[in-house]
Short mmCIF file of C-alpha atoms and ligand atoms in Angstrom, two decimals:
data_model
loop_
_atom_site.label_atom_id
_atom_site.label_comp_id
_atom_site.label_asym_id
_atom_site.label_seq_id
_atom_site.Cartn_x
_atom_site.Cartn_y
_atom_site.Cartn_z
CA MET D 7 -109.55 95.76 -57.81
CA THR D 8 -110.38 98.25 -55.09
CA TYR D 9 -111.93 101.89 -55.41
CA ARG D 10 -109.28 103.16 -53.27
CA GLU D 11 -106.39 102.07 -56.09
CA PHE D 12 -107.96 103.63 -58.62
CA ARG D 13 -108.33 106.41 -57.00
CA ALA D 14 -104.95 107.59 -56.19
CA ARG D 15 -104.35 106.57 -60.22
CA LEU D 16 -107.20 109.32 -61.07
CA GLU D 17 -106.01 112.09 -58.94
CA SER D 18 -103.07 111.30 -60.38
CA GLY D 19 -103.90 111.15 -64.27
CA GLU D 20 -102.25 107.72 -64.63
CA SER D 21 -105.47 106.53 -65.10
CA THR D 22 -109.17 107.85 -66.53
CA CYS D 23 -113.22 106.83 -65.83
CA SER D 24 -112.89 105.49 -69.53
CA ASP D 25 -109.61 103.64 -68.90
CA MET D 26 -111.48 101.91 -66.08
CA VAL D 27 -114.89 101.46 -68.14
CA GLU D 28 -112.68 99.53 -71.19
CA ARG D 29 -111.17 97.37 -68.68
CA CYS D 30 -114.73 96.18 -66.71
CA LEU D 31 -116.05 95.76 -70.11
CA ARG D 32 -113.47 93.56 -71.69
CA GLN D 33 -113.31 91.50 -68.21
CA ILE D 34 -117.24 90.99 -67.92
CA GLU D 35 -116.98 89.96 -71.66
CA SER D 36 -113.95 87.54 -70.37
CA ARG D 37 -116.17 86.17 -67.74
CA ALA D 38 -119.46 85.34 -69.45
CA ASP D 39 -119.14 82.66 -68.56
CA LEU D 40 -120.25 82.91 -65.03
CA ASN D 41 -123.48 84.20 -65.96
CA CYS D 42 -123.26 87.54 -63.51
CA PHE D 43 -124.99 90.01 -65.99
CA LEU D 44 -128.78 90.69 -68.02
CA GLU D 45 -127.18 93.26 -69.11
CA ILE D 46 -124.92 95.57 -69.93
CA PHE D 47 -125.46 99.00 -69.82
CA GLU D 48 -122.50 99.73 -72.58
CA GLU D 49 -123.08 102.44 -73.94
CA ARG D 50 -124.24 104.27 -71.09
CA ALA D 51 -121.60 103.40 -69.19
CA ARG D 52 -119.01 104.95 -71.94
CA ARG D 53 -121.17 107.78 -72.27
CA ARG D 54 -121.26 108.60 -68.37
CA ALA D 55 -116.94 107.78 -68.40
CA ALA D 56 -116.44 110.98 -70.79
CA GLU D 57 -118.66 112.82 -68.54
CA GLU D 58 -116.48 112.07 -65.49
CA ASP D 59 -113.34 112.67 -66.98
CA ALA D 60 -114.42 116.18 -68.03
CA LYS D 61 -115.33 116.78 -64.81
CA VAL D 62 -111.93 115.58 -63.77
CA ARG D 63 -109.89 117.62 -66.39
CA LYS D 64 -111.68 120.39 -64.78
CA GLY D 65 -110.88 119.31 -60.82
CA GLU D 66 -114.02 118.19 -60.14
CA PHE D 67 -114.07 115.21 -58.25
CA GLY D 68 -116.99 113.77 -56.47
CA LYS D 69 -116.63 111.02 -53.69
CA LEU D 70 -117.43 108.13 -56.30
CA SER D 71 -115.76 109.62 -59.40
CA GLY D 72 -115.39 106.80 -61.98
CA MET D 73 -116.28 103.64 -59.20
CA VAL D 74 -117.83 101.16 -61.70
CA ILE D 75 -121.26 99.67 -59.98
CA ALA D 76 -123.10 97.01 -61.13
CA ILE D 77 -127.43 97.45 -59.66
CA LYS D 78 -129.15 94.09 -59.24
CA ASP D 79 -131.88 93.62 -61.44
CA ASN D 80 -134.28 94.99 -59.14
CA ILE D 81 -132.88 98.29 -58.75
CA CYS D 82 -134.58 100.86 -61.49
CA LEU D 83 -131.75 103.01 -63.34
CA LYS D 84 -134.59 105.09 -66.01
CA GLY D 85 -134.79 104.48 -69.45
CA GLU D 86 -132.98 101.04 -68.79
CA ARG D 87 -134.93 97.78 -68.52
CA VAL D 88 -135.14 96.00 -65.62
CA SER D 89 -137.27 92.38 -64.98
CA ALA D 90 -136.16 91.23 -61.14
CA SER D 91 -135.14 88.23 -63.48
CA SER D 92 -138.53 86.64 -64.45
CA LYS D 93 -140.65 86.72 -67.05
CA ILE D 94 -143.38 88.62 -65.99
CA LEU D 95 -141.00 91.98 -66.65
CA GLU D 96 -140.23 91.06 -70.07
CA GLY D 97 -139.39 93.87 -72.20
CA PHE D 98 -140.27 96.69 -69.03
CA GLU D 99 -138.19 100.03 -69.01
CA SER D 100 -137.93 101.73 -65.81
CA LEU D 101 -139.75 104.96 -65.57
CA PHE D 102 -137.32 106.49 -63.18
CA SER D 103 -134.17 105.94 -61.33
CA ALA D 104 -133.78 104.52 -57.93
CA THR D 105 -132.97 107.08 -55.13
CA ALA D 106 -129.98 105.04 -54.09
CA VAL D 107 -128.47 104.84 -57.46
CA GLU D 108 -129.35 108.85 -58.49
CA ARG D 109 -127.53 109.54 -55.40
CA LEU D 110 -124.67 107.53 -56.42
CA GLU D 111 -124.22 108.62 -59.86
CA ALA D 112 -124.18 112.60 -58.94
CA GLU D 113 -121.20 111.53 -56.85
CA GLY D 114 -119.50 110.42 -60.05
CA ALA D 115 -120.01 106.92 -60.05
CA ILE D 116 -120.51 104.87 -63.34
CA ILE D 117 -123.27 101.95 -63.62
CA ILE D 118 -122.14 99.08 -65.84
CA GLY D 119 -125.21 96.31 -66.12
CA ARG D 120 -127.47 94.90 -64.56
CA THR D 121 -127.02 91.77 -62.37
CA ASN D 122 -128.96 88.41 -62.22
CA CYS D 123 -130.70 87.40 -59.35
CA ASP D 124 -133.46 84.99 -57.83
CA GLU D 125 -136.36 85.82 -59.62
CA PHE D 126 -137.91 89.17 -57.31
CA ALA D 127 -135.02 88.53 -54.33
CA MET D 128 -136.90 85.16 -53.77
CA GLY D 129 -134.25 82.28 -53.49
CA SER D 130 -130.87 81.41 -51.76
CA SER D 131 -129.07 80.10 -54.93
CA ASN D 132 -129.81 82.25 -58.13
CA GLU D 133 -131.55 79.38 -59.50
CA ASN D 134 -134.87 81.22 -59.30
CA SER D 135 -133.58 83.16 -62.07
CA ALA D 136 -135.70 83.42 -65.17
CA TYR D 137 -132.16 83.61 -67.27
CA GLY D 138 -130.37 80.57 -65.92
CA GLU D 139 -128.30 79.93 -63.28
CA VAL D 140 -125.02 82.40 -61.59
CA GLN D 141 -121.58 80.19 -61.20
CA ASN D 142 -119.87 81.18 -57.93
CA PRO D 143 -116.59 82.34 -59.19
CA HIS D 144 -114.97 80.06 -56.46
CA ASP D 145 -115.81 76.79 -57.95
CA PRO D 146 -118.12 76.81 -61.23
CA SER D 147 -119.94 73.51 -59.99
CA ARG D 148 -121.55 76.18 -56.62
CA VAL D 149 -124.05 78.28 -56.55
CA PRO D 150 -123.25 81.75 -55.63
CA GLY D 151 -126.03 81.91 -53.53
CA GLY D 152 -129.18 84.38 -53.72
CA SER D 153 -130.77 86.55 -54.58
CA SER D 154 -128.01 88.97 -55.30
CA GLY D 155 -126.17 85.97 -56.27
CA GLY D 156 -124.98 87.95 -59.68
CA SER D 157 -123.84 91.19 -57.78
CA ALA D 158 -121.78 88.60 -55.79
CA ALA D 159 -120.23 86.94 -58.18
CA ALA D 160 -119.76 89.96 -60.77
CA VAL D 161 -117.74 91.46 -57.37
CA ALA D 162 -115.94 88.38 -56.22
CA ALA D 163 -114.55 88.15 -60.11
CA GLY D 164 -113.58 91.55 -60.18
CA LEU D 165 -115.84 92.65 -63.03
CA CYS D 166 -116.47 95.89 -61.05
CA HIS D 167 -115.71 97.92 -57.93
CA VAL D 168 -119.04 97.67 -56.11
CA ALA D 169 -122.37 95.61 -56.97
CA LEU D 170 -125.67 96.62 -55.37
CA GLY D 171 -127.85 93.64 -53.47
CA SER D 172 -131.12 93.69 -51.69
CA ASP D 173 -131.16 92.28 -48.88
CA THR D 174 -134.97 91.25 -47.62
CA GLY D 175 -133.77 88.15 -45.69
CA GLY D 176 -130.19 87.54 -46.27
CA SER D 177 -129.99 88.32 -49.83
CA ILE D 178 -126.51 90.48 -49.63
CA ARG D 179 -124.95 88.57 -47.21
CA GLN D 180 -124.97 84.83 -47.94
CA PRO D 181 -124.29 85.67 -51.03
CA ALA D 182 -121.22 87.27 -50.10
CA SER D 183 -120.53 84.71 -47.63
CA PHE D 184 -120.49 82.35 -50.59
CA CYS D 185 -118.74 84.24 -52.76
CA GLY D 186 -115.79 85.75 -50.27
CA VAL D 187 -116.87 89.09 -50.49
CA VAL D 188 -118.14 92.21 -48.09
CA GLY D 189 -122.11 92.36 -48.02
CA VAL D 190 -123.24 94.85 -46.34
CA LYS D 191 -127.43 95.27 -44.97
CA PRO D 192 -128.40 98.58 -43.69
CA THR D 193 -131.08 99.43 -40.78
CA TYR D 194 -134.27 99.43 -42.13
CA GLY D 195 -134.68 102.99 -43.04
CA ARG D 196 -131.15 103.98 -43.75
CA VAL D 197 -131.42 103.28 -47.56
CA SER D 198 -134.46 104.68 -49.59
CA ARG D 199 -136.12 101.80 -51.15
CA SER D 200 -137.59 103.80 -54.02
CA GLY D 201 -136.84 102.27 -57.42
CA LEU D 202 -136.51 99.46 -55.74
CA ILE D 203 -138.61 96.30 -56.68
CA ALA D 204 -140.67 95.49 -53.58
CA TYR D 205 -140.55 92.01 -52.26
CA GLY D 206 -141.37 92.36 -48.17
CA SER D 207 -141.41 96.29 -47.89
CA SER D 208 -140.68 96.28 -44.61
CA PHE D 209 -137.94 94.03 -45.01
CA ASP D 210 -136.38 95.32 -48.01
CA GLN D 211 -133.13 97.33 -48.28
CA ILE D 212 -130.68 97.93 -50.48
CA GLY D 213 -127.11 97.30 -50.19
CA PRO D 214 -123.59 97.15 -51.20
CA LEU D 215 -121.23 94.04 -51.74
CA ALA D 216 -117.70 95.20 -52.39
CA ASN D 217 -114.04 93.61 -51.97
CA ASN D 218 -113.53 95.18 -49.37
CA LEU D 219 -114.72 97.88 -46.60
CA ASP D 220 -113.44 101.37 -48.00
CA ASP D 221 -115.74 100.51 -50.69
CA ALA D 222 -119.10 99.58 -49.38
CA ALA D 223 -118.59 102.04 -46.41
CA ILE D 224 -118.37 105.30 -49.13
CA CYS D 225 -121.13 103.68 -51.57
CA LEU D 226 -123.37 103.27 -48.16
CA GLU D 227 -122.64 106.83 -46.84
CA VAL D 228 -123.57 108.49 -50.42
CA MET D 229 -126.60 106.22 -50.88
CA ALA D 230 -128.07 106.54 -47.00
CA GLY D 231 -130.09 109.40 -45.85
CA LYS D 232 -134.03 110.56 -45.54
CA ASP D 233 -135.56 110.45 -49.24
CA GLU D 234 -138.89 112.28 -50.27
CA LYS D 235 -139.87 109.71 -52.01
CA ASP D 236 -139.88 107.10 -49.20
CA ASN D 237 -141.62 107.66 -46.18
CA THR D 238 -139.93 104.87 -43.99
CA SER D 239 -136.52 106.06 -45.13
CA SER D 240 -135.34 107.62 -41.46
CA HIS D 241 -134.25 111.53 -41.28
CA THR D 242 -131.60 110.18 -38.48
CA GLU D 243 -127.80 111.69 -39.21
CA VAL D 244 -125.61 109.54 -41.67
CA ARG D 245 -122.54 109.57 -39.73
CA GLY D 246 -119.30 109.08 -42.02
CA TYR D 247 -118.97 105.39 -42.59
CA GLY D 248 -115.38 105.40 -43.65
CA ASN D 249 -113.38 106.90 -40.71
CA PHE D 250 -113.50 103.02 -39.47
CA ARG D 251 -109.74 102.91 -38.84
CA GLU D 252 -109.84 105.24 -36.25
CA SER D 253 -108.54 103.69 -33.51
CA GLU D 254 -110.97 103.16 -29.98
CA GLU D 255 -108.91 102.48 -27.40
CA LYS D 256 -111.49 101.11 -24.97
CA PRO D 257 -112.24 96.91 -25.13
CA LYS D 258 -115.52 95.80 -26.81
CA ARG D 259 -118.22 94.85 -25.61
CA ILE D 260 -119.67 91.53 -27.55
CA ALA D 261 -122.21 88.60 -27.29
CA TYR D 262 -122.59 85.17 -29.24
CA LEU D 263 -125.35 84.03 -28.90
CA LYS D 264 -125.83 80.34 -27.86
CA GLU D 265 -128.43 78.86 -29.65
CA TYR D 266 -126.78 80.11 -32.76
CA LEU D 267 -123.79 78.01 -32.16
CA GLU D 268 -125.23 75.02 -31.07
CA SER D 269 -127.74 74.78 -34.02
CA GLU D 270 -127.18 71.50 -35.11
CA GLY D 271 -127.05 72.65 -38.87
CA LEU D 272 -123.76 74.65 -38.45
CA ASP D 273 -121.07 72.94 -40.62
CA PRO D 274 -118.30 72.14 -37.18
CA GLU D 275 -115.57 73.89 -39.75
CA ILE D 276 -117.42 76.91 -39.64
CA LYS D 277 -118.16 76.37 -35.40
CA THR D 278 -114.58 75.92 -34.89
CA PHE D 279 -113.22 79.25 -36.41
CA MET D 280 -116.21 81.31 -35.11
CA LEU D 281 -114.84 79.44 -31.55
CA GLU D 282 -111.58 80.75 -32.41
CA GLN D 283 -112.65 84.21 -33.13
CA ILE D 284 -114.09 84.94 -30.19
CA GLN D 285 -111.30 83.26 -27.97
CA LYS D 286 -108.29 85.84 -29.96
CA LEU D 287 -111.43 88.74 -29.09
CA LYS D 288 -110.47 87.33 -25.71
CA ASP D 289 -106.98 87.96 -25.48
CA LEU D 290 -106.83 91.21 -26.80
CA GLY D 291 -109.07 91.92 -23.31
CA HIS D 292 -111.98 92.42 -25.04
CA VAL D 293 -115.31 90.85 -23.39
CA VAL D 294 -116.73 88.75 -25.13
CA GLU D 295 -120.26 86.74 -23.74
CA GLU D 296 -122.54 84.25 -24.48
CA VAL D 297 -126.55 85.37 -24.66
CA SER D 298 -129.34 83.09 -25.17
CA PHE D 299 -131.17 83.96 -27.67
CA PRO D 300 -134.35 81.21 -27.36
CA TYR D 301 -135.87 82.57 -30.56
CA LEU D 302 -133.86 80.69 -33.28
CA ASP D 303 -136.04 78.33 -34.60
CA TYR D 304 -139.16 80.66 -34.79
CA MET D 305 -136.79 82.99 -36.93
CA VAL D 306 -137.35 81.48 -40.70
CA PRO D 307 -141.14 80.63 -40.07
CA THR D 308 -142.07 84.08 -38.73
CA TYR D 309 -140.13 85.61 -41.63
CA TYR D 310 -141.69 83.32 -44.44
CA VAL D 311 -145.40 83.93 -42.83
CA LEU D 312 -145.12 87.89 -43.10
CA THR D 313 -142.18 88.33 -46.49
CA THR D 314 -144.70 86.03 -48.04
CA ALA D 315 -148.00 87.49 -47.23
CA GLU D 316 -146.37 91.65 -48.54
CA ALA D 317 -145.49 89.92 -51.39
CA SER D 318 -148.94 88.51 -52.31
CA SER D 319 -149.60 92.17 -51.74
CA ASN D 320 -146.66 93.89 -53.82
CA LEU D 321 -146.78 91.66 -56.07
CA ALA D 322 -150.49 91.56 -57.26
CA ARG D 323 -149.70 95.00 -59.58
CA TYR D 324 -148.66 92.28 -62.15
CA ASP D 325 -151.44 91.35 -63.72
CA GLY D 326 -150.24 91.65 -67.86
CA VAL D 327 -151.90 95.23 -68.15
CA HIS D 328 -149.82 97.75 -66.07
CA PHE D 329 -146.07 96.01 -66.76
CA GLY D 330 -144.40 93.80 -69.11
CA TYR D 331 -145.14 90.47 -70.12
CA ARG D 332 -148.62 89.43 -71.34
CA SER D 333 -150.02 85.92 -72.49
CA ASP D 334 -151.28 85.95 -76.07
CA GLN D 335 -153.59 83.21 -74.83
CA SER D 336 -156.06 85.54 -73.11
CA SER D 337 -159.91 87.20 -74.84
CA ASP D 338 -160.19 89.02 -71.98
CA LEU D 339 -159.93 90.67 -68.22
CA GLU D 340 -160.02 87.32 -66.42
CA SER D 341 -158.07 85.43 -68.80
CA THR D 342 -155.75 87.83 -69.30
CA TYR D 343 -154.79 88.38 -65.39
CA ILE D 344 -154.95 84.63 -65.05
CA LYS D 345 -152.73 83.32 -68.14
CA SER D 346 -150.62 86.19 -67.65
CA ARG D 347 -149.21 85.32 -63.96
CA SER D 348 -149.06 81.91 -64.37
CA GLU D 349 -147.40 81.89 -67.63
CA GLY D 350 -145.26 85.04 -66.15
CA PHE D 351 -143.93 84.11 -62.79
CA GLY D 352 -141.76 81.18 -61.96
CA PRO D 353 -143.02 78.40 -59.53
CA GLU D 354 -141.31 79.80 -56.27
CA VAL D 355 -142.95 83.64 -57.04
CA LYS D 356 -145.80 81.29 -57.15
CA ARG D 357 -145.27 79.38 -53.97
CA ARG D 358 -145.21 82.49 -52.08
CA ILE D 359 -147.56 84.41 -53.69
CA MET D 360 -150.01 81.72 -52.59
CA LEU D 361 -148.87 81.47 -49.50
CA GLY D 362 -148.91 84.35 -48.27
CA THR D 363 -152.97 85.02 -49.69
CA PHE D 364 -153.11 82.21 -47.54
CA VAL D 365 -151.56 83.94 -44.19
CA LEU D 366 -153.59 87.23 -44.90
CA SER D 367 -156.95 85.24 -45.52
CA SER D 368 -159.42 86.05 -43.41
CA GLY D 369 -160.18 83.16 -41.87
CA TYR D 370 -155.92 82.09 -40.63
CA TYR D 371 -154.96 85.84 -40.42
CA ASP D 372 -155.04 85.52 -36.67
CA ALA D 373 -153.63 82.26 -36.72
CA TYR D 374 -150.65 83.17 -38.80
CA TYR D 375 -150.45 86.95 -39.54
CA SER D 376 -150.83 88.55 -36.58
CA ARG D 377 -149.08 85.70 -34.95
CA GLY D 378 -146.00 86.13 -36.98
CA GLN D 379 -146.39 90.17 -36.30
CA LYS D 380 -146.74 89.35 -32.50
CA VAL D 381 -143.63 87.08 -32.98
CA ARG D 382 -141.13 89.49 -34.80
CA ARG D 383 -142.07 91.46 -31.94
CA LEU D 384 -140.75 89.66 -29.70
CA ILE D 385 -137.64 89.35 -31.68
CA LYS D 386 -137.33 93.27 -32.24
CA ASP D 387 -137.71 93.61 -28.24
CA ARG D 388 -134.93 91.18 -27.27
CA THR D 389 -133.05 92.39 -30.11
CA GLN D 390 -132.66 95.68 -28.34
CA GLU D 391 -132.21 94.58 -25.23
CA ILE D 392 -128.82 92.57 -25.98
CA PHE D 393 -127.51 96.04 -27.57
CA LYS D 394 -128.05 97.69 -24.18
CA ASN D 395 -125.63 95.63 -23.23
CA TYR D 396 -123.22 95.23 -26.03
CA ASP D 397 -121.59 97.26 -28.95
CA PHE D 398 -122.44 93.98 -31.38
CA ILE D 399 -123.39 90.71 -31.74
CA LEU D 400 -121.28 88.19 -33.72
CA THR D 401 -122.28 85.57 -35.67
CA PRO D 402 -121.66 83.41 -37.94
CA SER D 403 -123.28 84.78 -41.83
CA THR D 404 -124.34 81.55 -42.77
CA PRO D 405 -124.50 77.56 -41.91
CA LYS D 406 -122.97 76.21 -44.63
CA THR D 407 -120.69 77.11 -47.64
CA ALA D 408 -121.84 77.52 -51.08
CA PHE D 409 -123.70 74.12 -52.19
CA LYS D 410 -123.28 72.45 -55.72
CA ILE D 411 -125.72 73.65 -58.73
CA GLY D 412 -128.70 72.09 -58.53
CA ASP D 413 -128.13 69.90 -55.63
CA GLU D 414 -130.35 67.69 -54.56
CA GLU D 415 -131.51 67.83 -51.26
CA HIS D 416 -131.90 71.66 -52.07
CA ALA D 417 -134.45 71.00 -55.01
CA LYS D 418 -136.36 68.03 -53.17
CA ASP D 419 -137.31 70.23 -49.66
CA VAL D 420 -137.88 73.92 -49.84
CA THR D 421 -136.98 74.14 -46.58
CA VAL D 422 -133.62 73.30 -46.63
CA MET D 423 -133.30 75.89 -48.99
CA TYR D 424 -134.64 78.49 -46.87
CA LEU D 425 -132.38 77.28 -43.20
CA GLU D 426 -130.26 78.72 -45.36
CA ASP D 427 -130.92 82.29 -43.98
CA ILE D 428 -131.53 80.96 -40.45
CA PHE D 429 -128.50 83.48 -39.55
CA THR D 430 -129.13 86.70 -41.58
CA VAL D 431 -133.30 86.81 -41.52
CA HIS D 432 -132.70 88.06 -37.18
CA ALA D 433 -131.30 91.73 -38.87
CA ASN D 434 -134.40 92.19 -40.98
CA LEU D 435 -136.70 90.79 -38.54
CA ALA D 436 -135.66 93.13 -35.76
CA GLY D 437 -134.82 95.69 -38.39
CA ASN D 438 -130.98 95.89 -37.56
CA PRO D 439 -128.00 96.70 -39.38
CA ALA D 440 -125.67 93.51 -39.84
CA ILE D 441 -122.55 93.05 -41.87
CA SER D 442 -121.05 89.96 -43.74
CA ILE D 443 -117.38 89.98 -44.21
CA PRO D 444 -114.77 87.25 -45.97
CA LEU D 445 -113.14 85.68 -43.00
CA GLY D 446 -112.99 82.05 -43.00
CA ASN D 447 -111.77 79.37 -45.63
CA HIS D 448 -112.58 76.24 -45.43
CA SER D 449 -111.13 73.23 -45.85
CA ASN D 450 -113.70 72.04 -48.89
CA GLY D 451 -111.70 75.17 -50.64
CA MET D 452 -115.14 77.99 -50.44
CA PRO D 453 -115.13 80.54 -48.38
CA PHE D 454 -117.26 81.67 -45.74
CA GLY D 455 -117.92 84.90 -43.85
CA VAL D 456 -118.71 86.00 -40.57
CA GLN D 457 -121.66 88.14 -39.75
CA ILE D 458 -121.62 91.32 -37.18
CA MET D 459 -125.06 92.80 -35.97
CA SER D 460 -125.10 96.28 -34.86
CA PRO D 461 -127.20 98.36 -33.33
CA VAL D 462 -130.14 100.20 -35.15
CA PHE D 463 -128.10 102.99 -37.13
CA ASP D 464 -124.95 102.63 -35.59
CA GLU D 465 -124.09 101.19 -39.18
CA GLN D 466 -120.35 103.71 -38.04
CA GLY D 467 -119.83 100.78 -35.02
CA MET D 468 -120.63 98.67 -37.30
CA PHE D 469 -118.12 99.31 -39.93
CA LYS D 470 -115.46 99.60 -37.23
CA ALA D 471 -116.20 96.34 -35.94
CA ALA D 472 -115.68 94.96 -39.11
CA HIS D 473 -112.19 96.31 -39.04
CA LEU D 474 -111.16 94.72 -35.25
CA MET D 475 -111.74 91.61 -37.54
CA ASN D 476 -110.31 92.18 -40.30
CA SER D 477 -107.66 93.48 -37.96
CA ILE D 478 -107.28 90.54 -35.59
CA ASN D 479 -107.39 87.92 -38.65
CA ASP D 480 -104.28 89.84 -40.19
N1 LIG N 517 -132.91 83.60 -49.66
C1 LIG N 517 -134.27 84.42 -48.66
C2 LIG N 517 -135.20 84.27 -49.63
O1 LIG N 517 -135.97 83.15 -49.97
C3 LIG N 517 -133.82 85.82 -48.54
C4 LIG N 517 -134.18 87.17 -49.96
C5 LIG N 517 -133.73 88.29 -50.65
O2 LIG N 517 -132.99 88.28 -48.95
N2 LIG N 517 -134.29 89.00 -50.89
O3 LIG N 517 -136.55 84.65 -48.74
#
């Protein structure tokens, strides 16, 4: 299901936005078993489709007329509920729409519903949701990845054209890899975070998951750009991202990272696949070189020190007074805070709040938080140095394919789960854009992605690189 195909039919009058929405609603209902959606905005979507059809009849097309989009349950849509898959936001309704969503709707997109995710976007398997796990459409016994698991599964199952996710350490790219779809984490500051429920504010970005590069590129192009409501959004000009097919004769300079390919957790089949990709690129005359990146072992620890610190502060606002859930066991202000938070948050979120509070506490601040910041700086500097010599960096998206729901190893040891993000946290720590494209098929029947990391604000080059990788695998 690609938007391009639908668009042609819409323009020729063979199809309508209402047809498209009805088709998606039927599909969503028929795949209720996947548990991708927490809520379907049925009436709203039908109304929006009728509005868009009226415009189409007058010949007024937006860039995304009739594109059906699902949004992760941590992105706000005015007047609709949003919960970050947490009990603590039970019953809460958004007071305004995220800027990214407003921009999509202004170009004619139709929001179909909100998708399941790990609670407050903390997780790599979607098993941390207060509303149940999501099944991977390629194998129902496996996880879809996380935290944007519902979004990835919805796109992979053909329930919508595009789904939005958020990526703090890999939450778009890792589920994209597990579900065999495209997932994009833009440069930090490329897309406004206004209306995104905050997890790690200096890491978070909204981005698209899609079945193909075209749909992802055009959505990102529409969402990107300066927004007065988010001071960290960038003024840097948004170039056209959809023109990635325009051929470039010049051979590319591509880096692959030694420590990544040698990392002990990497599945041998994924490694072999990466080496084949490198060889193919070389055969075509591209310059592909091994570069050392000695900070691999520090990535995940640095990420967890800094993001939990930010999370502990961001999540302080859920106090049982301002938003959503309030414990009925409370008797005064203090017990309202304690009981509402104890009952409202799930175990992983509590773990991170405690960890974050600890690393920020006066006795340990220098030992953990400030050190984490310094390591982040080293990672950033070294990464930007690589981009002085190379057009992009090629890595696996994930060390393995999707694991089983309830997998004991992951449940027993939280660091096993944290290491799922070993290759994706890099782009969030450094701020660079990165994309996962579904190129690999494992002998276990599961897809896996290849990741391209590009210079900051070079999303255009990133899509071209992704197109190049697609074309050498045709
Ligand atoms: N899986 C990572 C985590 O648990 C990344 C989450 C994200 O990107 N939101 O934090």
